[in-house]
mmCIF file of C-alpha atoms in Angstrom:
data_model
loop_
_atom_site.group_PDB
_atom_site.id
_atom_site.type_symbol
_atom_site.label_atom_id
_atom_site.label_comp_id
_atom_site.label_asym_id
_atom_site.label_seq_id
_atom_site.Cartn_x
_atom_site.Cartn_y
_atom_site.Cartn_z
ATOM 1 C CA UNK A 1 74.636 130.810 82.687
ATOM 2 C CA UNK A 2 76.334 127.907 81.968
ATOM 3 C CA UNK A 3 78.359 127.240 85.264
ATOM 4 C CA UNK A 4 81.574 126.165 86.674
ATOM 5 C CA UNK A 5 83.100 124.017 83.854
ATOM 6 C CA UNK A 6 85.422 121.975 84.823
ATOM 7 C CA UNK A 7 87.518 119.103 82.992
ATOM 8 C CA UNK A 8 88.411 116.077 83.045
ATOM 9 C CA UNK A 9 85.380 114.594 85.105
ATOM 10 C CA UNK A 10 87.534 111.568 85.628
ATOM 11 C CA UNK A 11 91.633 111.027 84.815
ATOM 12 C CA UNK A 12 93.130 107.669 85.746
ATOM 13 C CA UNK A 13 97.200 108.167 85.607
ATOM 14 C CA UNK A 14 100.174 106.338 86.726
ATOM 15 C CA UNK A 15 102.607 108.005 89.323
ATOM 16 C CA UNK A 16 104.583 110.078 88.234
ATOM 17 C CA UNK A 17 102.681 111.503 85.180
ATOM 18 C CA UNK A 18 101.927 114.797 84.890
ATOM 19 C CA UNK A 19 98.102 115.905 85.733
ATOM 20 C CA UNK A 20 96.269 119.061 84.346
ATOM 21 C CA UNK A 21 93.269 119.825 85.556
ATOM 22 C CA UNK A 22 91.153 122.768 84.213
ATOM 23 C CA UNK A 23 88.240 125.391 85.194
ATOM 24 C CA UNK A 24 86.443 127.623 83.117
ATOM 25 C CA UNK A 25 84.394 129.868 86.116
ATOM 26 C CA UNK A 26 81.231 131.867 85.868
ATOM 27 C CA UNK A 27 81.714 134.973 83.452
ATOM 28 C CA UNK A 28 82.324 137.928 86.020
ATOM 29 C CA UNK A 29 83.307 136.051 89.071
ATOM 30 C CA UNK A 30 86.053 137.596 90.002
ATOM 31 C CA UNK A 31 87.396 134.679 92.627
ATOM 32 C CA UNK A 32 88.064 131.529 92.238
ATOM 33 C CA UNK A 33 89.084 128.663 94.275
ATOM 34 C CA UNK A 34 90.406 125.342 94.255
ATOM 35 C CA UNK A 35 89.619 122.489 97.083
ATOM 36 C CA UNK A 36 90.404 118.846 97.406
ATOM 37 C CA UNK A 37 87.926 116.655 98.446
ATOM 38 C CA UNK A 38 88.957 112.499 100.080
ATOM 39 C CA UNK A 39 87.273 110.966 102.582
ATOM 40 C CA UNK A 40 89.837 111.118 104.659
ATOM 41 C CA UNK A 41 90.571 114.571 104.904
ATOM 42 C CA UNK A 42 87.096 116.366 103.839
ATOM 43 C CA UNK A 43 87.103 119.593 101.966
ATOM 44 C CA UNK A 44 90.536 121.063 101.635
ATOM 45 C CA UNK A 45 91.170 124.726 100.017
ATOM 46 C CA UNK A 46 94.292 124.562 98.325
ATOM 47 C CA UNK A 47 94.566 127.809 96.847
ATOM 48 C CA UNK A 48 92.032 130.844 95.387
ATOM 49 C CA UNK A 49 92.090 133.829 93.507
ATOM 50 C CA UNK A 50 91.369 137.619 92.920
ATOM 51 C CA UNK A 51 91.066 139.000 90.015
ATOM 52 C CA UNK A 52 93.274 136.319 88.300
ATOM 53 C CA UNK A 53 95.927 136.938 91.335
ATOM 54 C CA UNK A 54 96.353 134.289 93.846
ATOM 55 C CA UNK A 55 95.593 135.501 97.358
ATOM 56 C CA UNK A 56 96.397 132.397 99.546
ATOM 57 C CA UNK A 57 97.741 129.314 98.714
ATOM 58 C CA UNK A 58 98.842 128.059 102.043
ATOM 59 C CA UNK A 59 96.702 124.787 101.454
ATOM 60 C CA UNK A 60 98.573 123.766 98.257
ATOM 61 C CA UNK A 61 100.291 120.729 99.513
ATOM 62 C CA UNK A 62 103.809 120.163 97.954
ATOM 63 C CA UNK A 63 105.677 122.207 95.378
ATOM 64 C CA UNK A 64 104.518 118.754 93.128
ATOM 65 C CA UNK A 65 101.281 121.290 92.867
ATOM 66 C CA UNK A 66 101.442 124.606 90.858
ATOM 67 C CA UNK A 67 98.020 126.894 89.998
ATOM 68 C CA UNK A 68 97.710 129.278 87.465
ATOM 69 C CA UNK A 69 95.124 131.860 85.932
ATOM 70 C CA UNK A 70 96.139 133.347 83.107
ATOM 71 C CA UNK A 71 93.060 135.189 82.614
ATOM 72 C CA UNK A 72 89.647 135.874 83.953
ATOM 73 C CA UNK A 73 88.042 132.677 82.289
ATOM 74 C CA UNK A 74 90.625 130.004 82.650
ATOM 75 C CA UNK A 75 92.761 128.333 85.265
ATOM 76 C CA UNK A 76 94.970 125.256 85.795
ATOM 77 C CA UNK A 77 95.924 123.062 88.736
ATOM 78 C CA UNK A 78 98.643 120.897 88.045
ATOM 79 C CA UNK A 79 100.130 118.014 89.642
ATOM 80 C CA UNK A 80 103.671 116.942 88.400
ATOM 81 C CA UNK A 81 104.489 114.280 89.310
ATOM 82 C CA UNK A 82 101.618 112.869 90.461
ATOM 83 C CA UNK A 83 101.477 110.242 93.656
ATOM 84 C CA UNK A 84 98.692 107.855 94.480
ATOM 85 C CA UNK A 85 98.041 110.023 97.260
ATOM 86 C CA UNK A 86 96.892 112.536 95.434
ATOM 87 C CA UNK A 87 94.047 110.726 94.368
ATOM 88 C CA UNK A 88 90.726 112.273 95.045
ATOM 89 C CA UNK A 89 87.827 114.757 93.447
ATOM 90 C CA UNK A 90 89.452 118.086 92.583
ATOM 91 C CA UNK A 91 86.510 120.633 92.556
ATOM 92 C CA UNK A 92 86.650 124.289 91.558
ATOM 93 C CA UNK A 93 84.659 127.145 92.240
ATOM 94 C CA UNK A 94 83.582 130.825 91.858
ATOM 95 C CA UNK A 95 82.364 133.774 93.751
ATOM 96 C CA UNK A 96 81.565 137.196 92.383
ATOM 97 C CA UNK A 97 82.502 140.491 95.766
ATOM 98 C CA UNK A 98 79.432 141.736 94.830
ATOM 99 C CA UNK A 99 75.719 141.222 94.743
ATOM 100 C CA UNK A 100 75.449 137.351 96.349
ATOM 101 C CA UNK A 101 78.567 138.026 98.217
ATOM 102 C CA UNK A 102 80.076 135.005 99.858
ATOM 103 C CA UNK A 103 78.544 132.136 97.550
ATOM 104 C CA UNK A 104 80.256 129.742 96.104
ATOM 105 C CA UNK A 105 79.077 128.347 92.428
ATOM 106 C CA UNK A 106 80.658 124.810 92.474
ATOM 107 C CA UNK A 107 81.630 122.786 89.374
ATOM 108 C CA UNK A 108 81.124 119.231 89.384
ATOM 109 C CA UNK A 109 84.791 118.257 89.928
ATOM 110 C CA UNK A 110 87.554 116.009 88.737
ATOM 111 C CA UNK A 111 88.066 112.853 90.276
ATOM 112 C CA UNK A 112 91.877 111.674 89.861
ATOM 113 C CA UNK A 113 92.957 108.460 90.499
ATOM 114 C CA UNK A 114 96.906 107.685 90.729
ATOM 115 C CA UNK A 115 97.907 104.177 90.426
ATOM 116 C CA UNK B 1 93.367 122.669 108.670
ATOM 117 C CA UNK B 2 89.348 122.080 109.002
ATOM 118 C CA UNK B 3 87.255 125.342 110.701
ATOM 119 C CA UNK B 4 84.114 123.551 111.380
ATOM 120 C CA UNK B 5 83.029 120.222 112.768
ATOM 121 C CA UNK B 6 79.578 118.822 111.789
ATOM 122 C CA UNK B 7 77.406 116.801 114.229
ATOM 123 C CA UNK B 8 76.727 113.893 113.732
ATOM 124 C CA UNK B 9 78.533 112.694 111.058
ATOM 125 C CA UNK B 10 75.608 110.808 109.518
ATOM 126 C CA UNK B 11 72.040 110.904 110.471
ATOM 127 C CA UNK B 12 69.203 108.483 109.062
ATOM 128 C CA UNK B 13 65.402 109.970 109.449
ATOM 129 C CA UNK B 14 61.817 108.787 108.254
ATOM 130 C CA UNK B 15 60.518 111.264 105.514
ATOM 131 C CA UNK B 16 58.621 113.688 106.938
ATOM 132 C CA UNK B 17 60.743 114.246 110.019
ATOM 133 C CA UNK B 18 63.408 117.084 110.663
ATOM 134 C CA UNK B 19 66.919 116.881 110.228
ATOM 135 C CA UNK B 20 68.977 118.847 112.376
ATOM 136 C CA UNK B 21 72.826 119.187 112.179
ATOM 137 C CA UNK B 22 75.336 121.252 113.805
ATOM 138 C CA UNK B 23 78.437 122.688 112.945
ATOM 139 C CA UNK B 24 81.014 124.232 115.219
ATOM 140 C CA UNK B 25 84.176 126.333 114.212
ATOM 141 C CA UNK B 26 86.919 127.785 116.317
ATOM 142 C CA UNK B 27 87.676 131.452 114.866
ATOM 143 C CA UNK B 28 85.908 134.459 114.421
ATOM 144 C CA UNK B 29 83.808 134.648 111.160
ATOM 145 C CA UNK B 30 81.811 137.201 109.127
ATOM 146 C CA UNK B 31 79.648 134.677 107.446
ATOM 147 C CA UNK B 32 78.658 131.031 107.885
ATOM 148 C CA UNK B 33 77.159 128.928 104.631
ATOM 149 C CA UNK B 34 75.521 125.852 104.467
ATOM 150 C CA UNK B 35 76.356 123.707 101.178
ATOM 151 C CA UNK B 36 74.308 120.378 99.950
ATOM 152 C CA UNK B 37 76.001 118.025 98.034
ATOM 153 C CA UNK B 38 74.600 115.271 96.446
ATOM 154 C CA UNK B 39 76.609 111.746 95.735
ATOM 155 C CA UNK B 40 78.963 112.420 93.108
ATOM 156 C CA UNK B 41 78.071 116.310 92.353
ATOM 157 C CA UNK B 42 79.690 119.563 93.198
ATOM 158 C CA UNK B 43 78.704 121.297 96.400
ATOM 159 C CA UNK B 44 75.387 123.708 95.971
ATOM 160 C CA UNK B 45 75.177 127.065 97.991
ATOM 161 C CA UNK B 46 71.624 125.957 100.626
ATOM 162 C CA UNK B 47 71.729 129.200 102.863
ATOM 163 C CA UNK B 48 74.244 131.915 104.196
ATOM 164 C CA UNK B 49 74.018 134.156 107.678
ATOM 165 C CA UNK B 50 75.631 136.498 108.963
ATOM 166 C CA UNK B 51 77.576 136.885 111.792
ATOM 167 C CA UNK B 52 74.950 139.832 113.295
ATOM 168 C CA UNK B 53 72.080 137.964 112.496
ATOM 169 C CA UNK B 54 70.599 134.750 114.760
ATOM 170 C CA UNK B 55 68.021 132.750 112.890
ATOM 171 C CA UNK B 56 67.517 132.889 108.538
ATOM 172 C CA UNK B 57 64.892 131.064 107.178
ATOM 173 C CA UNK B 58 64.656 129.744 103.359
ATOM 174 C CA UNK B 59 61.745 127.477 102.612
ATOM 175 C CA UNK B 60 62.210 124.679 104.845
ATOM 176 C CA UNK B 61 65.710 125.091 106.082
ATOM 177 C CA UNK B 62 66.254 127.039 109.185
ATOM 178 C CA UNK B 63 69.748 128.191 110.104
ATOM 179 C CA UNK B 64 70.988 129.164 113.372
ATOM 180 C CA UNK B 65 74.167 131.332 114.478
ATOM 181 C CA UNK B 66 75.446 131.584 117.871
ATOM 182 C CA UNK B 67 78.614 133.103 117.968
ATOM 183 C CA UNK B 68 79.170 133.103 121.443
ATOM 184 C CA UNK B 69 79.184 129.325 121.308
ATOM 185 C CA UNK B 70 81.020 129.522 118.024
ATOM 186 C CA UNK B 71 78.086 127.038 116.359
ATOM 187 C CA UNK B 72 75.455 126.821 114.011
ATOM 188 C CA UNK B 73 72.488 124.513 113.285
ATOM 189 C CA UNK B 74 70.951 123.772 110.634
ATOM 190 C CA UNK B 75 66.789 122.820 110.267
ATOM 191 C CA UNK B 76 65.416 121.044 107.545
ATOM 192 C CA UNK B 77 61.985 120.559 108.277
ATOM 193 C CA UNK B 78 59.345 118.011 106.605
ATOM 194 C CA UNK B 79 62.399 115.888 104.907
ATOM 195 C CA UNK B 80 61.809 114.249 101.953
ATOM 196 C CA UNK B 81 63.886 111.435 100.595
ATOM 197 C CA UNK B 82 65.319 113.838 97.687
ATOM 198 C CA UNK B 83 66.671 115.573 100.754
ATOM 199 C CA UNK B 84 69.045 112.678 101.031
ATOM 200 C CA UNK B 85 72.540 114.096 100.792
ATOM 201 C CA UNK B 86 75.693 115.431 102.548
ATOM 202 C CA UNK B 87 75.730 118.785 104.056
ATOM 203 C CA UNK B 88 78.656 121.227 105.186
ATOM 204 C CA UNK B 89 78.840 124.330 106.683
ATOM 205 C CA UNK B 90 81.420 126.761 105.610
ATOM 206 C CA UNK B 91 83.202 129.532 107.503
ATOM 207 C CA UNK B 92 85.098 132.218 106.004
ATOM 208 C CA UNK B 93 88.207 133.848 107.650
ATOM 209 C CA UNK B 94 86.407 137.065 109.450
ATOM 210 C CA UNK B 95 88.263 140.344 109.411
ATOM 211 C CA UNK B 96 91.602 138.676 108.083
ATOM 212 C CA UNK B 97 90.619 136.531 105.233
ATOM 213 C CA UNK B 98 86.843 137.063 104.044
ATOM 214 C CA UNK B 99 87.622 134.947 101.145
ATOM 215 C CA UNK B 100 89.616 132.156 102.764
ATOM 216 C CA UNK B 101 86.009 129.704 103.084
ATOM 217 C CA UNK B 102 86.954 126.544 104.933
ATOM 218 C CA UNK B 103 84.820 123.874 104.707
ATOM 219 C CA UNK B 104 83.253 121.087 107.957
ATOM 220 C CA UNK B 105 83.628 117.699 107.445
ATOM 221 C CA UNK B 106 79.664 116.964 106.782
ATOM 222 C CA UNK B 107 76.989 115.278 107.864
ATOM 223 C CA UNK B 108 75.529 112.456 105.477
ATOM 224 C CA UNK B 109 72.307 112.602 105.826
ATOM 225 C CA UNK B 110 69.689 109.519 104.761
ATOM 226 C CA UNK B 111 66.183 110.206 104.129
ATOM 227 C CA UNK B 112 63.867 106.934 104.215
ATOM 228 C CA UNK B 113 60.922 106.980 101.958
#
């Protein structure tokens, strides 16, 4: 199995641009999350998903950040407009309920920086 | 907001001693993980326990889970400089939010060859 894909691996931007960032998660996961990683502020979840259907995305910071999965093999966390604080490494990840249940496949992230 | 707390933040060892780390958390949990992560990589799934079970072994990691004390250690015995890495426990959100995995904030860990 290929993976968590995820892309960019690295987007330098000026504030107030828009920012896409993309996942492609292991075929027949069925969750999938998104977490922010500075040192600052460690690992943060900002939102996951069920089944393409987000569950909880109490850790999404501002309304500046949206998250969408259109279907089971794609999703999108956007950042318009961006702010240097938003810089850090973006990562995604996937979980199947069953079999391994609990684990989290990791990709190997995005790291945004916002000047 | 951050469910566990590792301890200590960074740790520096001789190869061929063991690492221990410890991670706390404040709510009730159904599962505990461990996760490696390596400079500049994604996070990698080490070990995962349950709340009804004390001790797991995998090779040389030993995990601990006392949920009276609301902690967990974990062993790594016989480091070896590859070892070298951050690690974080992760907790999920017991019976209301099995999914909702929050992540520690990590112990570096530095292996000397």
């Amino acid at each position: 199995d290929a993976g968590v894909i995820q892309s960019p691996r690295h987007e330098v931007t000026e504030m107030g641009q828009e920012v896409t960032l993309r996942c492609k998660p292991i075929s027949g996961h069925d969750y999938l999350f998104w977490y922010r990683q500075t040192m600052m502020r460690g690992l943060e979840l900002l939102i996951y998903f069920n089944n393409n259907v987000p569950i909880d995305d109490s850790g999404m910071p501002e309304d500046r950040f949206s998250a969408k999965m259109p279907n089971a093999s794609f999703s999108t966390l956007k950042i318009q407009p961006s702010e240097p604080r938003d810089s850090a490494v973006y990562f995604c990840a996937s979980s199947r309920e069953q079999g391994r249940i609990g684990e989290l496949f990791f990709g190997e992230g995005s790291r945004l920086t916002v000047l | 907001s951050q469910q566990g707390e590792e301890d200590p933040q960074a740790l520096s060892i001789q190869e061929g001693e063991n690492a221990t780390m410890n991670c706390s958390y404040k709510t009730s949990i159904n599962n505990l993980q461990w996760y490696r992560q390596n400079s500049g990589r994604g996070l990698v799934h080490l070990i995962l326990i349950r709340s009804n079970e004390r001790e797991k072994h995998s090779g040389r990691l030993r995990v601990t889970l006392d949920t009276s004390k609301k902690s967990s250690s974990l062993l790594i015995t016989a480091s070896r400089a590859a070892d070298t890495a951050s690690y974080f426990c992760a907790t999920d959100g017991g019976p209301s939010g099995t999914y909702k995995y929050i992540f520690g904030t990590g112990t570096r860990l530095k292996v000397l060859a």
